[in-house]
């Protein structure tokens, strides 16, 4: 805030009418009292409400403007005091203000001050979510995202890694170790981690930990297999809601499909099921290329069709390139459908249906 | 294929000019200017409307049944969906397919002084057996044969409301409604024969009514239509007369017995007697007489039959082979027969059907007119004619 003169005091007062900050009370005693009364209350509130201040009350441009004004005001002040603007420190500013605006107040916080806006305005959070309403931080919904992320980081070294096995330790030390020795070693390392400032010795600790293989979330694409005639084939299985299906996909075929030995038009008389089978092939544009031998069991006709669809998509992965695999995943062809029959609850007739409500 | 695309391109050009009905003349005009094979003007249609002259080169193409023939030849034989299609398209187009051609060639070469040959059309559901049968029936009627077309033998063994004990034979049952319906249709089909054929025997119906020897067949049929109670016996009499007289030296007509769903004659029925015991097919007059007809103890004609799983009772839906559908008894009675398998559409036939639907503006969806759409249709229907038809119905 620039206390650059009486001119701007009015505007200044107006701007920070409700805000709980120290400001100049040059104009009148009355205002001074009023302002000082407001000041005391607001300071308390201010301390308490740092976190719950809610979304930003000051926009970024405002803060930037304040910073510019502060810098300009600092230079003006230096000029006024006859000092060199380049080497005008905060201590010089404080002394200059104390000289220009002598205050009879006792409370340090009540005296006029001129500080960099970053120290004056509380640190606020920027808006935590994007245009679509989705929050940026993955721990946003815990309420205390920074705290939990901090906790997360401090135990990060332990998560995803394990202590050395006895054999590995023996290998490292080139000595034979008994089980008792190994147990003592683990105890000691755990003790070390439990002490404060253990993060200082993190490197030392990490030497004795091995990373766990992270389960790759990417789908393993099996390589193509070739049968005796040189025709490429691949298999895939899929499951949906109690039905399981397996598919043997053969290349350079004519688009014939047999399910459990019968023709697919006979096995799936319903058009919807055949459309489900068609979807992966049609999506990648390979309708007449493959021959398929499928076997399916369990479930009803719809779930069997869904299981086969997943199996076909998985079998097709070996024939396709990376980009096409990604498009298939985006289309939802590779995601197993997690829906199953919901449990029936007691006191209700079904999963959701309640018994008929009788008024009396 | 190259020809397809070529045909397609110029075929579409004069579309606004060409009227919907006069397909033949329009195409002829265009063909003159183009260097194409002279016999095929468009890939999927042929001008050869006479089944007699059709041959392998017309295979896969549609020929139009002349409207004048339509109501006489097919009062009751066509599949119901096809009848609706005919009504929609205002023309009856039948595809020339290999099974029908095979049958017609057999019929042309058969010796009619020997006992009748029996032909059996079989295939998976919806592959076009009834349509092939109708094609053959059309051929027979254009050749001047007497056609005995039973549209569906299953209609006689199920859903019968009235079952009268037969007056002729104590243990048998009559079905008056079905019999009179059939006689009416028979009369429509074979108008010209009714006056020519004379009865060789005297038939007594009741104490007061009888039909004398030498009367024309038409009178018998009329009597059957009007006197509903004895119509089943009339049917039996008609069949017997025809059996005796077919292939005879004087008059000499050929008799074609076309039965659809012949496996219904040897299965079980859903009909029950008053004491709730099931009726066996032999106990129905109509079935009994028809079985006698199918036996090859007469000469001068041919028996063409199709198997049908759709209307059959107590048969699994995956069954389509003769042994499965006819059963032991049926197979023994039909043996020996000439089996004619009816397969799904070949690539060419499918192409032809697709072009026909496009031509009739049946495929309205814009995507169905693309190559992609065609591939989808092939996949979803697996080239099964009836499935394709049902699929295109809502496109």
XYZ file of C-alpha atoms in Angstrom:
755
model
C 0.000 0.000 0.000
C 1.453 3.317 -0.947
C 1.130 6.020 1.638
C 2.223 8.520 -0.872
C 0.259 11.478 0.282
C -3.070 12.792 1.338
C -4.467 12.587 -2.147
C -4.594 8.894 -2.344
C -5.687 8.375 1.213
C -9.308 8.735 0.339
C -9.183 6.264 -2.451
C -7.081 4.070 -0.323
C -9.568 4.156 2.509
C -12.364 3.392 0.138
C -10.561 0.454 -1.339
C -9.783 -1.227 1.886
C -12.949 -0.302 3.662
C -13.760 -3.747 4.958
C -10.367 -5.213 4.876
C -8.519 -5.721 8.003
C -5.351 -3.892 7.523
C -3.431 -1.024 9.001
C -3.910 2.151 7.164
C -3.376 5.811 7.448
C -5.563 7.756 9.792
C -4.393 11.149 8.838
C -7.718 12.703 7.992
C -9.500 13.000 11.316
C -9.639 11.807 14.853
C -13.051 10.439 14.373
C -12.100 8.331 11.502
C -9.077 7.281 13.391
C -11.111 6.013 16.255
C -13.557 4.342 13.983
C -10.839 2.803 12.018
C -8.890 1.727 15.017
C -11.960 0.064 16.476
C -12.518 -1.758 13.276
C -8.873 -2.581 13.265
C -8.830 -4.471 16.536
C -11.767 -6.613 15.621
C -10.571 -7.259 12.168
C -7.071 -8.249 13.224
C -8.440 -11.075 15.325
C -10.705 -12.176 12.596
C -7.896 -11.872 10.214
C -5.716 -14.238 12.203
C -8.424 -16.812 12.543
C -9.767 -16.734 9.064
C -6.670 -17.185 7.044
C -7.634 -20.577 5.777
C -11.347 -19.983 5.668
C -11.104 -16.713 3.840
C -12.577 -18.570 0.980
C -11.699 -18.070 -2.624
C -9.530 -15.146 -3.431
C -10.793 -11.771 -2.510
C -8.066 -10.138 -4.462
C -7.505 -10.990 -8.011
C -4.056 -11.435 -9.381
C -4.211 -8.215 -11.333
C -5.070 -6.338 -8.182
C -2.060 -7.748 -6.391
C 0.124 -6.940 -9.352
C -1.174 -3.416 -9.426
C -0.494 -3.078 -5.735
C 3.041 -4.284 -6.231
C 3.606 -1.732 -8.973
C 2.149 1.010 -6.832
C 4.341 -0.026 -3.950
C 7.451 0.091 -6.061
C 6.556 3.484 -7.481
C 5.671 4.733 -4.009
C 8.989 3.484 -2.724
C 10.819 5.533 -5.309
C 8.731 8.611 -4.543
C 9.484 8.170 -0.879
C 13.169 7.875 -1.595
C 13.029 11.042 -3.646
C 11.174 12.797 -0.909
C 13.732 11.759 1.645
C 16.517 12.659 -0.685
C 17.854 9.136 -0.778
C 18.885 7.018 -3.724
C 15.838 5.104 -4.997
C 17.914 2.116 -6.079
C 19.296 1.337 -2.657
C 16.238 2.144 -0.590
C 15.699 -0.784 1.778
C 12.679 -1.753 3.862
C 14.375 -0.439 6.975
C 14.798 2.951 5.283
C 11.111 2.889 4.301
C 10.055 2.198 7.885
C 12.172 5.021 9.198
C 10.882 7.405 6.555
C 7.264 6.598 7.326
C 7.859 6.961 11.033
C 9.403 10.362 10.310
C 6.688 11.546 7.929
C 3.710 10.196 9.859
C 4.526 10.361 13.514
C 2.018 8.319 15.437
C 1.171 8.489 19.099
C -0.253 5.009 19.130
C 1.279 2.371 21.267
C 0.296 -0.745 19.351
C 2.912 -1.463 16.756
C 0.356 -2.853 14.415
C -1.736 0.288 14.607
C 1.017 2.513 13.354
C 1.114 3.400 9.695
C 3.155 1.017 7.628
C 4.316 0.549 4.125
C 5.242 -2.941 3.196
C 5.447 -5.027 0.101
C 1.978 -6.313 -0.811
C 3.066 -9.903 -0.507
C 3.628 -9.393 3.188
C 0.451 -7.443 3.659
C -2.095 -9.406 1.700
C -2.487 -12.919 2.957
C -1.309 -15.704 0.836
C -4.295 -16.932 -0.989
C -5.017 -19.893 -3.003
C -5.655 -19.457 -6.631
C -8.794 -21.053 -7.921
C -8.352 -24.753 -7.416
C -10.334 -25.974 -10.327
C -10.379 -25.517 -14.041
C -13.056 -24.307 -16.417
C -14.851 -27.650 -16.379
C -15.055 -27.678 -12.589
C -12.526 -30.475 -12.222
C -9.982 -29.731 -9.436
C -6.307 -29.685 -10.314
C -4.953 -31.431 -7.257
C -5.806 -35.030 -6.765
C -6.299 -34.562 -3.032
C -8.629 -31.570 -3.385
C -11.615 -33.329 -1.942
C -9.852 -34.181 1.326
C -10.280 -30.515 2.206
C -6.643 -30.100 3.181
C -4.904 -30.896 -0.024
C -1.532 -29.389 0.753
C -1.288 -31.097 4.102
C -2.091 -34.487 2.783
C 0.174 -34.076 -0.170
C 2.926 -33.186 2.248
C 2.223 -36.305 4.250
C 2.173 -38.214 1.032
C 5.579 -36.969 0.033
C 7.253 -37.673 3.326
C 6.272 -41.314 3.194
C 6.897 -41.449 -0.541
C 10.209 -43.142 -0.097
C 8.590 -46.008 1.767
C 5.658 -46.432 -0.534
C 6.398 -48.496 -3.576
C 9.563 -49.987 -2.166
C 10.448 -52.791 0.116
C 13.313 -53.727 2.329
C 16.052 -55.892 0.911
C 15.479 -59.566 1.210
C 17.858 -61.641 3.233
C 19.444 -63.093 0.103
C 19.857 -59.667 -1.439
C 21.448 -58.318 1.717
C 23.856 -61.241 1.752
C 24.728 -60.448 -1.809
C 25.330 -56.810 -0.971
C 27.506 -57.496 2.016
C 29.238 -60.575 0.604
C 28.719 -62.329 3.921
C 26.399 -64.945 5.237
C 23.713 -63.609 7.547
C 21.461 -65.588 9.797
C 17.750 -64.945 10.133
C 18.221 -63.414 13.527
C 20.775 -60.957 12.141
C 18.412 -60.055 9.315
C 15.567 -59.440 11.713
C 17.798 -57.166 13.796
C 18.800 -55.290 10.677
C 15.186 -54.656 9.692
C 14.374 -53.580 13.248
C 17.247 -51.128 13.197
C 16.215 -49.609 9.872
C 12.634 -49.202 11.028
C 13.903 -47.541 14.190
C 15.979 -45.227 12.101
C 12.942 -44.250 10.032
C 10.859 -43.633 13.118
C 13.292 -41.016 14.385
C 12.767 -37.379 13.472
C 14.965 -35.973 10.717
C 15.199 -39.386 9.136
C 14.767 -37.750 5.758
C 18.312 -36.455 6.082
C 19.610 -39.989 5.834
C 17.209 -40.900 3.055
C 19.990 -41.790 0.634
C 21.477 -44.185 3.107
C 18.095 -45.785 3.710
C 17.257 -46.035 0.033
C 20.328 -48.114 -0.569
C 18.681 -50.833 1.432
C 15.324 -50.661 -0.246
C 14.240 -52.032 -3.559
C 11.518 -50.581 -5.741
C 8.496 -52.763 -6.171
C 7.574 -53.383 -9.719
C 4.705 -51.051 -10.263
C 1.845 -52.902 -11.820
C 1.870 -51.377 -15.212
C -1.531 -50.028 -15.912
C -0.873 -50.388 -19.591
C -2.256 -53.460 -21.197
C 0.270 -56.072 -22.189
C -0.101 -56.561 -25.874
C 0.691 -60.131 -26.772
C 2.707 -60.724 -29.898
C 1.089 -62.371 -32.894
C 1.302 -66.114 -33.208
C 1.543 -67.925 -36.484
C 0.100 -71.330 -37.156
C 1.397 -73.952 -39.577
C 0.100 -72.259 -42.709
C 1.673 -68.959 -41.798
C -1.639 -67.393 -40.942
C -1.454 -64.974 -38.056
C -3.813 -65.565 -35.174
C -4.333 -64.298 -31.664
C -6.612 -65.041 -28.747
C -8.428 -62.892 -26.302
C -10.843 -63.394 -23.445
C -13.419 -61.194 -21.938
C -15.889 -61.245 -19.124
C -19.108 -59.455 -18.486
C -21.441 -60.012 -15.597
C -20.952 -63.828 -15.218
C -20.416 -64.611 -18.869
C -16.933 -65.499 -20.063
C -15.897 -65.703 -23.662
C -12.760 -66.556 -25.570
C -12.036 -65.652 -29.146
C -9.515 -66.981 -31.621
C -8.972 -64.330 -34.262
C -7.447 -65.460 -37.549
C -6.117 -63.122 -40.174
C -6.807 -63.163 -43.924
C -10.232 -64.646 -43.489
C -13.600 -63.862 -44.935
C -15.457 -62.561 -41.927
C -17.013 -65.847 -40.877
C -17.762 -66.243 -37.212
C -18.654 -69.394 -35.361
C -19.756 -69.355 -31.735
C -19.682 -72.608 -29.788
C -19.754 -74.414 -33.096
C -22.845 -72.702 -34.513
C -23.190 -69.756 -36.821
C -23.402 -66.407 -35.110
C -26.635 -65.523 -36.874
C -28.201 -68.563 -35.245
C -26.583 -68.092 -31.891
C -27.493 -64.415 -31.614
C -30.836 -63.965 -33.339
C -31.145 -60.532 -31.758
C -29.686 -57.734 -33.875
C -28.315 -55.899 -30.857
C -25.988 -58.754 -29.933
C -24.623 -58.969 -33.457
C -24.059 -55.228 -33.460
C -22.046 -55.630 -30.257
C -19.861 -58.193 -32.000
C -19.493 -55.915 -34.988
C -18.492 -52.817 -33.049
C -14.743 -53.450 -32.512
C -14.224 -54.626 -36.085
C -16.251 -51.846 -37.614
C -14.544 -49.236 -35.470
C -11.131 -50.207 -36.771
C -12.481 -50.790 -40.270
C -11.437 -54.442 -40.531
C -14.845 -55.975 -41.055
C -14.121 -58.644 -43.648
C -10.576 -59.410 -42.655
C -10.767 -61.782 -39.722
C -12.186 -65.208 -39.137
C -13.327 -65.868 -35.605
C -13.891 -68.932 -33.514
C -15.568 -68.048 -30.275
C -16.662 -69.974 -27.264
C -18.823 -68.455 -24.600
C -20.601 -69.671 -21.491
C -22.552 -68.288 -18.599
C -24.762 -65.254 -18.313
C -27.516 -64.304 -20.713
C -27.366 -63.357 -24.368
C -26.566 -59.707 -23.781
C -23.759 -60.371 -21.352
C -22.351 -63.074 -23.637
C -22.311 -60.572 -26.461
C -20.550 -58.035 -24.237
C -18.002 -60.596 -23.097
C -17.267 -61.540 -26.703
C -16.918 -57.922 -27.687
C -14.263 -57.397 -25.026
C -12.532 -60.603 -26.049
C -12.479 -59.531 -29.699
C -11.051 -56.110 -28.813
C -8.332 -57.702 -26.723
C -7.481 -60.201 -29.431
C -7.302 -57.422 -31.998
C -4.665 -55.543 -29.988
C -1.868 -57.667 -31.374
C -2.856 -56.744 -34.909
C -3.011 -53.020 -34.365
C -0.555 -50.178 -33.903
C -0.099 -48.093 -30.748
C -2.177 -45.198 -31.944
C -5.066 -47.476 -32.857
C -4.840 -49.170 -29.469
C -5.149 -45.752 -27.876
C -8.236 -44.904 -29.944
C -9.774 -48.229 -28.954
C -9.167 -47.448 -25.325
C -10.702 -44.017 -25.755
C -13.731 -45.609 -27.351
C -14.131 -47.788 -24.292
C -13.651 -51.053 -26.112
C -10.940 -52.282 -23.776
C -12.618 -51.420 -20.492
C -14.289 -54.348 -18.785
C -17.769 -53.372 -17.739
C -17.799 -53.482 -13.923
C -21.571 -53.523 -13.493
C -22.968 -56.561 -11.794
C -26.275 -57.425 -10.275
C -26.890 -55.344 -7.191
C -27.507 -57.114 -3.940
C -31.044 -57.432 -2.676
C -31.437 -55.708 0.677
C -33.571 -56.940 3.562
C -36.736 -54.964 4.046
C -36.951 -54.278 0.351
C -38.340 -56.368 -2.402
C -35.356 -56.003 -4.668
C -32.180 -54.021 -4.812
C -33.986 -50.728 -5.065
C -37.657 -51.557 -5.168
C -39.344 -51.145 -1.809
C -42.411 -53.002 -0.699
C -45.715 -51.452 -1.580
C -46.375 -48.608 0.766
C -49.696 -48.919 2.457
C -51.037 -45.914 4.180
C -52.669 -47.929 6.928
C -16.117 -55.188 -59.170
C -15.494 -53.106 -62.236
C -18.737 -53.981 -63.951
C -20.691 -53.235 -60.841
C -19.269 -49.793 -60.511
C -19.744 -49.098 -64.174
C -23.292 -50.304 -64.124
C -23.953 -48.392 -60.992
C -22.654 -45.178 -62.382
C -24.618 -45.090 -65.556
C -27.541 -46.805 -63.963
C -28.037 -43.917 -61.598
C -27.714 -41.241 -64.234
C -31.111 -41.483 -65.900
C -32.842 -42.146 -62.581
C -35.152 -39.111 -62.614
C -36.200 -39.845 -66.177
C -36.975 -43.480 -65.778
C -40.448 -44.264 -64.497
C -40.780 -46.656 -61.637
C -42.717 -49.359 -63.402
C -41.313 -49.427 -66.870
C -37.953 -50.677 -65.835
C -37.483 -52.855 -68.889
C -37.737 -50.334 -71.732
C -35.723 -47.655 -69.969
C -32.797 -49.938 -69.544
C -32.963 -51.117 -73.107
C -32.538 -47.587 -74.379
C -29.495 -47.047 -72.277
C -27.963 -50.340 -73.190
C -27.906 -49.498 -76.870
C -25.369 -46.763 -76.438
C -23.095 -48.675 -74.080
C -20.653 -51.416 -74.802
C -21.861 -54.020 -72.408
C -22.635 -57.671 -72.649
C -25.828 -57.804 -74.617
C -27.830 -60.036 -72.324
C -27.377 -58.112 -69.080
C -28.557 -54.539 -69.160
C -28.149 -54.032 -65.502
C -26.314 -56.227 -63.164
C -29.219 -57.292 -61.049
C -32.131 -57.431 -63.435
C -32.828 -59.629 -66.343
C -35.395 -59.279 -69.090
C -35.931 -63.001 -69.242
C -39.221 -63.301 -67.437
C -39.944 -66.793 -68.569
C -38.507 -69.382 -66.199
C -38.174 -71.771 -69.099
C -35.500 -69.706 -70.770
C -33.502 -68.820 -67.707
C -30.106 -70.342 -67.332
C -26.896 -70.014 -65.341
C -25.999 -66.711 -66.886
C -29.061 -65.197 -65.283
C -28.027 -66.443 -61.923
C -28.185 -63.768 -59.277
C -30.482 -61.546 -61.263
C -34.035 -60.569 -60.596
C -36.782 -61.348 -63.019
C -40.252 -59.893 -62.776
C -43.274 -62.101 -62.487
C -45.841 -60.635 -64.866
C -48.691 -59.143 -62.839
C -51.246 -61.161 -64.758
C -49.674 -64.386 -63.582
C -49.265 -63.203 -60.092
C -52.691 -63.720 -58.672
C -53.415 -66.903 -60.500
C -50.188 -68.683 -59.813
C -49.559 -67.500 -56.286
C -52.788 -66.992 -54.438
C -51.412 -68.581 -51.358
C -47.905 -69.801 -51.840
C -45.646 -66.889 -51.076
C -44.052 -66.110 -47.742
C -46.032 -63.339 -45.990
C -43.108 -60.929 -45.806
C -42.505 -61.312 -49.496
C -46.144 -60.569 -50.190
C -45.801 -57.324 -48.246
C -42.682 -56.499 -50.206
C -44.490 -57.096 -53.479
C -47.243 -54.785 -52.380
C -44.717 -52.113 -51.392
C -42.597 -52.310 -54.492
C -45.560 -52.756 -56.810
C -43.806 -55.546 -58.621
C -42.971 -59.125 -57.894
C -39.303 -59.726 -58.507
C -37.766 -63.092 -57.864
C -34.072 -63.790 -57.857
C -32.857 -66.551 -60.132
C -30.839 -68.803 -57.907
C -28.960 -72.009 -58.330
C -31.339 -74.405 -56.477
C -34.305 -73.310 -58.561
C -32.323 -73.586 -61.772
C -31.224 -77.054 -60.789
C -34.788 -78.116 -60.086
C -36.058 -76.703 -63.348
C -33.356 -78.479 -65.302
C -34.274 -81.751 -63.585
C -37.891 -81.216 -64.431
C -37.050 -80.569 -68.031
C -35.060 -83.719 -68.392
C -37.158 -86.106 -66.329
C -38.950 -89.018 -67.858
C -42.597 -88.774 -67.052
C -43.525 -92.293 -67.803
C -41.571 -93.486 -64.830
C -42.730 -93.142 -61.204
C -42.570 -89.631 -59.910
C -39.356 -88.136 -58.739
C -39.355 -86.352 -55.443
C -37.239 -83.317 -54.846
C -36.499 -81.967 -51.433
C -35.260 -78.439 -50.829
C -33.451 -78.049 -47.564
C -31.274 -75.401 -45.983
C -30.832 -73.186 -42.955
C -33.615 -70.954 -41.827
C -34.214 -68.071 -44.122
C -32.026 -69.228 -46.965
C -34.767 -69.046 -49.603
C -36.356 -72.482 -49.840
C -39.933 -71.265 -50.181
C -38.923 -68.695 -52.770
C -37.142 -71.349 -54.815
C -40.244 -73.479 -54.583
C -42.376 -70.617 -55.825
C -39.999 -70.027 -58.695
C -40.361 -73.671 -59.702
C -44.119 -73.460 -59.368
C -44.115 -70.465 -61.677
C -42.137 -72.490 -64.177
C -44.580 -75.366 -63.945
C -47.575 -73.161 -64.462
C -46.016 -71.406 -67.455
C -45.364 -74.833 -68.909
C -49.009 -75.685 -68.525
C -48.759 -78.154 -65.708
C -51.440 -78.592 -63.101
C -50.033 -77.245 -59.904
C -51.031 -78.592 -56.536
C -49.498 -76.083 -54.172
C -49.855 -76.635 -50.484
C -48.539 -73.443 -48.906
C -47.640 -74.859 -45.558
C -48.340 -78.356 -44.374
C -47.894 -77.163 -40.811
C -51.078 -75.150 -41.108
C -52.958 -78.421 -41.264
C -51.463 -79.908 -38.134
C -51.772 -77.059 -35.722
C -54.106 -74.303 -34.626
C -57.178 -75.969 -35.957
C -60.321 -74.774 -34.272
C -62.744 -77.257 -35.651
C -62.108 -80.910 -35.842
C -64.950 -83.019 -37.099
C -64.955 -86.764 -37.037
C -64.773 -87.914 -40.576
C -67.881 -89.285 -42.179
C -65.880 -91.466 -44.511
C -63.622 -93.135 -42.051
C -64.513 -93.510 -38.427
C -61.186 -92.899 -36.741
C -60.141 -89.920 -38.837
C -60.717 -86.241 -38.361
C -61.754 -83.591 -40.797
C -60.628 -80.024 -40.983
C -63.326 -78.198 -42.878
C -61.941 -74.659 -42.783
C -58.476 -75.476 -43.989
C -59.779 -77.793 -46.653
C -62.255 -75.305 -48.079
C -59.629 -72.545 -48.088
C -57.260 -74.727 -49.952
C -59.889 -75.760 -52.459
C -60.692 -72.144 -53.158
C -57.064 -71.350 -53.857
C -56.717 -74.476 -55.931
C -59.615 -73.333 -58.021
C -57.978 -69.948 -58.625
C -54.720 -71.542 -59.675
C -56.006 -74.125 -62.067
C -59.082 -72.605 -63.653
C -58.420 -73.953 -67.065
C -58.019 -77.534 -65.950
C -61.198 -77.728 -63.989
C -63.409 -78.073 -66.992
C -61.102 -80.385 -68.894
C -60.631 -83.125 -66.351
C -63.483 -85.524 -66.000
C -64.146 -87.666 -63.005
C -63.708 -91.397 -63.352
C -65.669 -92.451 -60.362
C -68.858 -91.715 -58.639
C -68.619 -90.020 -55.284
C -71.426 -90.147 -52.781
C -71.389 -87.448 -50.175
C -74.668 -87.828 -48.389
C -77.830 -89.736 -49.037
C -78.996 -87.058 -51.370
C -75.814 -85.709 -52.839
C -73.413 -87.387 -55.122
C -71.181 -86.495 -57.976
C -71.484 -88.652 -61.030
C -68.811 -90.056 -63.182
C -67.832 -87.893 -66.147
C -68.560 -84.650 -64.392
C -65.868 -82.002 -64.695
C -63.538 -81.565 -61.793
C -64.685 -78.007 -61.392
C -68.037 -79.170 -60.144
C -66.411 -81.287 -57.482
C -64.307 -78.414 -56.332
C -67.269 -76.061 -56.238
C -69.158 -78.566 -54.199
C -66.266 -78.796 -51.789
C -66.104 -75.049 -51.418
C -69.795 -74.673 -50.804
C -70.346 -77.734 -48.652
C -67.768 -77.036 -46.016
C -68.555 -80.115 -43.992
C -67.396 -82.549 -46.571
C -64.601 -80.425 -47.981
C -61.837 -82.641 -46.596
C -63.270 -85.637 -48.343
C -63.557 -83.576 -51.501
C -59.867 -82.803 -51.206
C -59.144 -86.479 -50.902
C -61.244 -87.197 -53.955
C -59.569 -84.474 -55.984
C -56.143 -85.783 -55.102
C -57.109 -89.317 -56.030
C -58.513 -88.258 -59.369
C -55.475 -86.246 -60.232
C -53.224 -89.077 -59.262
C -55.046 -91.438 -61.537
C -55.218 -89.117 -64.462
C -51.858 -87.424 -64.473
C -49.603 -88.456 -67.289
C -52.375 -90.350 -68.912
C -52.356 -90.592 -72.661
C -55.617 -88.763 -73.236
C -55.645 -85.199 -72.028
C -52.132 -85.759 -70.677
C -51.326 -83.062 -68.211
C -48.428 -83.076 -65.896
C -48.991 -82.765 -62.224
C -46.725 -80.816 -59.919
C -47.222 -81.353 -56.247
C -45.511 -78.571 -54.354
C -45.547 -78.955 -50.625
C -43.962 -76.443 -48.271
C -43.005 -77.611 -44.842
C -43.381 -81.266 -45.712
C -41.865 -82.304 -42.405
C -45.125 -81.354 -40.781
C -46.784 -84.412 -42.244
C -44.766 -86.832 -40.160
C -44.190 -85.057 -36.920
C -46.602 -84.534 -34.100
C -49.619 -82.308 -33.999
C -50.811 -79.869 -31.409
C -54.374 -80.930 -31.912
C -56.227 -82.862 -29.272
C -59.290 -84.996 -29.273
C -62.127 -84.386 -26.897
C -60.586 -86.659 -24.345
C -57.393 -84.607 -24.447
C -55.359 -87.300 -26.091
C -53.102 -86.085 -28.876
C -54.021 -86.572 -32.476
C -51.503 -88.326 -34.662
C -51.041 -86.905 -38.149
C -52.371 -90.073 -39.773
C -55.677 -89.475 -38.139
C -56.240 -86.305 -40.123
C -57.899 -86.816 -43.483
C -55.988 -84.107 -45.246
C -52.648 -85.377 -44.067
C -53.526 -88.938 -44.929
C -54.483 -88.072 -48.454
C -51.488 -85.872 -48.959
C -49.181 -88.635 -47.875
C -50.660 -90.866 -50.485
C -49.939 -88.146 -52.999
C -46.321 -87.877 -52.031
C -45.749 -91.601 -52.438
C -44.188 -92.311 -55.722
C -46.670 -94.863 -56.876
C -48.052 -92.689 -59.617
C -46.410 -91.221 -62.685
C -46.645 -88.203 -64.877
C -45.498 -85.488 -62.581
C -43.143 -84.412 -59.879
C -43.221 -83.813 -56.171
C -41.302 -80.806 -54.961
C -41.081 -80.330 -51.243
C -39.320 -78.043 -48.832
C -38.445 -78.561 -45.231
C -39.307 -75.833 -42.854
C -38.185 -75.434 -39.303
C -40.076 -72.186 -38.763
C -43.514 -73.636 -38.453
C -42.499 -77.045 -37.301
C -43.549 -78.390 -33.992
C -41.237 -79.834 -31.426
C -38.169 -79.446 -33.576
C -35.056 -77.652 -32.333
C -34.285 -74.397 -34.080
C -30.857 -75.489 -35.190
C -32.203 -78.427 -37.178
C -32.243 -78.070 -40.919
C -31.118 -81.363 -42.371
C -33.658 -83.781 -43.788
C -33.000 -86.515 -41.266
C -33.491 -84.189 -38.346
C -36.638 -82.541 -39.538
C -38.401 -85.424 -41.270
C -37.797 -87.961 -38.588
C -37.465 -91.675 -39.156
C -40.897 -92.223 -40.563
C -40.829 -89.251 -42.845
C -37.426 -90.036 -44.176
C -38.470 -93.577 -44.982
C -41.534 -92.393 -46.828
C -39.683 -89.734 -48.738
C -36.834 -92.022 -49.603
C -35.628 -92.036 -52.360
C -35.592 -88.335 -53.065
C -33.331 -85.847 -54.733
C -32.009 -83.430 -52.152
C -31.459 -79.869 -53.316
C -29.533 -77.766 -50.815
C -30.350 -74.095 -50.633
C -27.470 -71.990 -49.421
C -27.156 -68.403 -48.246
C -26.535 -65.652 -50.743
C -23.249 -65.794 -52.543
C -21.292 -62.591 -53.010
C -22.835 -61.959 -56.389
C -26.343 -62.659 -55.147
C -25.869 -60.418 -52.163
C -24.583 -57.660 -54.421
C -27.621 -58.113 -56.614
C -30.039 -57.966 -53.708
C -28.341 -54.874 -52.339
C -28.554 -53.120 -55.691
C -32.177 -54.097 -56.013
C -33.004 -52.546 -52.655
C -31.106 -49.435 -53.594
C -32.937 -49.259 -56.865
C -36.278 -49.552 -55.142
C -35.165 -46.827 -52.735
C -35.696 -49.240 -49.908
C -32.426 -48.344 -48.204
C -33.101 -44.804 -47.144
C -30.319 -44.351 -44.634
C -27.465 -42.452 -46.289
C -24.825 -44.602 -44.660
C -26.274 -47.771 -46.121
C -25.458 -46.535 -49.597
C -21.732 -46.455 -48.883
C -19.239 -49.287 -49.053
C -18.904 -49.216 -45.285
C -22.604 -49.649 -44.875
C -22.581 -52.577 -47.245
C -19.870 -54.285 -45.243
C -21.906 -53.772 -42.116
C -24.933 -55.307 -43.785
C -22.890 -58.301 -44.856
C -21.629 -58.778 -41.341
C -24.897 -58.360 -39.562
C -26.885 -60.598 -41.836
C -24.134 -63.051 -42.780
C -25.731 -62.995 -46.244
C -28.844 -64.713 -44.992
C -31.688 -63.553 -47.237
C -34.435 -63.272 -44.655
C -32.175 -61.654 -42.071
C -31.021 -59.156 -44.674
C -34.590 -58.410 -45.595
C -35.582 -57.790 -42.020
C -32.504 -55.658 -41.476
C -33.161 -53.472 -44.488
C -36.782 -53.090 -43.513
C -36.010 -50.367 -41.044
C -33.096 -48.722 -42.807
